Coordinates of C-alpha atoms in Angstrom, one line a residue:
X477 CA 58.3 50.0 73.9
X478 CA 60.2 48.0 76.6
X479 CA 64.0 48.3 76.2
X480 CA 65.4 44.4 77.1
X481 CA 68.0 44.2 79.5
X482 CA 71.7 43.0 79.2
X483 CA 70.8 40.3 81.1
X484 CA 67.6 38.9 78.8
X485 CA 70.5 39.8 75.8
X486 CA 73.2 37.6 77.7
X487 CA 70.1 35.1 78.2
X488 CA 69.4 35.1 74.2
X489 CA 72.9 34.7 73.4
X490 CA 73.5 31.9 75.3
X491 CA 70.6 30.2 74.1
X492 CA 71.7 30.9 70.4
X493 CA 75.3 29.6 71.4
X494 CA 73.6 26.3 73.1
X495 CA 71.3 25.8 70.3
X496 CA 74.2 26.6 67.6
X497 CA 76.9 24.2 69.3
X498 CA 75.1 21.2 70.4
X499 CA 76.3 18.0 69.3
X500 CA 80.0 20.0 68.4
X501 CA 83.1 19.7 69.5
X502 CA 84.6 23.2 70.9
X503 CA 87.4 25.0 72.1
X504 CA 86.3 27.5 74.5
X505 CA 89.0 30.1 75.8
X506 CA 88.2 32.1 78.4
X507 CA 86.0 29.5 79.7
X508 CA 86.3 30.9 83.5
X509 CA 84.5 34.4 83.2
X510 CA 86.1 35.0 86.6
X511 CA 84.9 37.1 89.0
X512 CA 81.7 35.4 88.1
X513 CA 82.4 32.0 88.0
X514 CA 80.6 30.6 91.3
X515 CA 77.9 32.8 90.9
X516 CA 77.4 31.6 87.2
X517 CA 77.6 28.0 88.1
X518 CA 75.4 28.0 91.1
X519 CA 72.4 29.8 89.3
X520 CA 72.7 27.6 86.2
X521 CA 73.7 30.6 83.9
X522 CA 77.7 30.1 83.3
X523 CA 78.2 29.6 79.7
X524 CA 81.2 26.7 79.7
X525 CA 78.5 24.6 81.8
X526 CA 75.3 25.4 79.9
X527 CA 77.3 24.5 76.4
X528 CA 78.9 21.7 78.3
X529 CA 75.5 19.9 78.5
X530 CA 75.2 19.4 74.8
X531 CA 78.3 19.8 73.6
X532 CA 82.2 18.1 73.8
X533 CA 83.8 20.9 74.9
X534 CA 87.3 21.9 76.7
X535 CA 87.5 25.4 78.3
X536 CA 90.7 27.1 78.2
X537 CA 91.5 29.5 81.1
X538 CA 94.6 31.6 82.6
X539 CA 93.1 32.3 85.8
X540 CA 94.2 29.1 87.9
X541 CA 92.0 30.0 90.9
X542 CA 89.2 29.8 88.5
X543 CA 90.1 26.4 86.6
X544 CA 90.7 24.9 90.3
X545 CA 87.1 26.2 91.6
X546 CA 85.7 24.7 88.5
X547 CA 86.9 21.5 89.3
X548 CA 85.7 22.3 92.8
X549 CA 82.2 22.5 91.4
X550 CA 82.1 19.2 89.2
X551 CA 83.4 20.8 85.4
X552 CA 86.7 18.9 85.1
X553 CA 86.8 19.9 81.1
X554 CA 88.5 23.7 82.0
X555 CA 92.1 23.6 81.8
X556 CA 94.5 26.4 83.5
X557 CA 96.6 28.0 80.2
X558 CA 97.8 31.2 78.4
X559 CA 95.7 31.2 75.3
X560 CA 98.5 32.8 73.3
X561 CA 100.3 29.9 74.3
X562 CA 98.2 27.6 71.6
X563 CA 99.8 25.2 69.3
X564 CA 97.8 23.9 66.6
X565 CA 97.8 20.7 68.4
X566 CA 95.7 22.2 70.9
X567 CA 93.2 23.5 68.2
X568 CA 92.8 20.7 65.7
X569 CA 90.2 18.6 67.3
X570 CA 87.6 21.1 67.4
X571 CA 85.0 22.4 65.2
X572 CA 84.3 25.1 66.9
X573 CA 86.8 28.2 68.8
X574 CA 84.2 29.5 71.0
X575 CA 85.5 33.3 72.4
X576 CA 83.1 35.0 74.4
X577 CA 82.8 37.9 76.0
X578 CA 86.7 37.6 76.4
X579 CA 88.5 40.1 73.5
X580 CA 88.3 43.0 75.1
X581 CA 90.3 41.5 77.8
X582 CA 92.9 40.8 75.0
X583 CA 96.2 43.7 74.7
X584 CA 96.5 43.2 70.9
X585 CA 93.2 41.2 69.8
X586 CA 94.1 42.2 66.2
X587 CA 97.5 39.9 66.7
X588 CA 96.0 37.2 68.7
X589 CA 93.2 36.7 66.2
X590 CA 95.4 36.2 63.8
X591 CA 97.7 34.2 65.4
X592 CA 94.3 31.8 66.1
X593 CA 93.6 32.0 62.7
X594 CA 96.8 30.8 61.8
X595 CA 96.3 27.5 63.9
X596 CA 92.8 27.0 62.4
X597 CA 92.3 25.1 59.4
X598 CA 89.8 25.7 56.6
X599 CA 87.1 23.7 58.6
X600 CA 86.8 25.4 61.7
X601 CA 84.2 28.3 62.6
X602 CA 85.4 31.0 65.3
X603 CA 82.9 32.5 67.5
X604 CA 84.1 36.1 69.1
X605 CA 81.3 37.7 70.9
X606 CA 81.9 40.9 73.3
X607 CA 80.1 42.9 75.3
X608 CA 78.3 45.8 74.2
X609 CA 80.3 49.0 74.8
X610 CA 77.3 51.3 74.4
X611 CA 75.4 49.5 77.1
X612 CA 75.0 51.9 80.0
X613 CA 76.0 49.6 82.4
X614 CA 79.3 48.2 80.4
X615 CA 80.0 52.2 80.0
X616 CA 79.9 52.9 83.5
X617 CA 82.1 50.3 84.5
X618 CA 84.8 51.1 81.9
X619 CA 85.3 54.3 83.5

């Protein structure tokens, strides 16, 4: 038996996400996934653009470095701001709060999911996917 790699799981994901969210509109925070970003774009394999294909979508980002290069690179729907600094202004429009691979990045995720869910209405879907901890690779670079 052949053990898949975490790159044909990030590859299956992203097709499920792109399949699930076409024709949506989303809120996607953490849209950047800095250091990565210009790798990501350049081979076709960053999230935010591969959703943004099929999808209405605004990415959300901290990293201002990040939002800017993304602009460099033609995606002008990523937006430079603190997530926890949401109103649910910022949320309403969207049928969709995409967070991927971005929790574990989060000091208190058990507060700031709650504080989302708090700006969501009955409607919307959130999406939290995160990497896989028991992955050798994602072990090793915790440490």
């Amino acid at each position: 038996m052949r053990l898949k790699t975490d790159l044909e799981y990030v590859g299956e994901r992203d097709s499920f996400l792109e399949t699930l969210l076409a024709g949506k509109k989303i809120l996607h925070l953490g849209a950047c996934d800095a250091p990565y970003t210009r790798e990501k774009i350049a081979s076709n394999t960053w999230l935010h653009g591969l959703i943004s294909e099929k999808s209405e979508v605004l990415g959300v980002d901290f990293d201002e470095g990040s939002v800017k290069m993304c602009h460099e690179m033609g995606f002008e729907n990523v937006i430079a701001r603190d997530i926890f600094d949401l109103a649910a202004s910022d949320v309403s429009p969207y049928e969709y709060i995409l967070f991927s691979e971005t929790i574990e990045h989060i000091s208190d995720p058990g507060e700031f999911l709650v504080r989302l869910a708090g700006l969501m209405d009955d409607s919307q879907k959130l999406i939290v996917t995160t990497p896989n901890a028991h992955f050798w690779r994602n072990s090793i670079n915790g440490v």
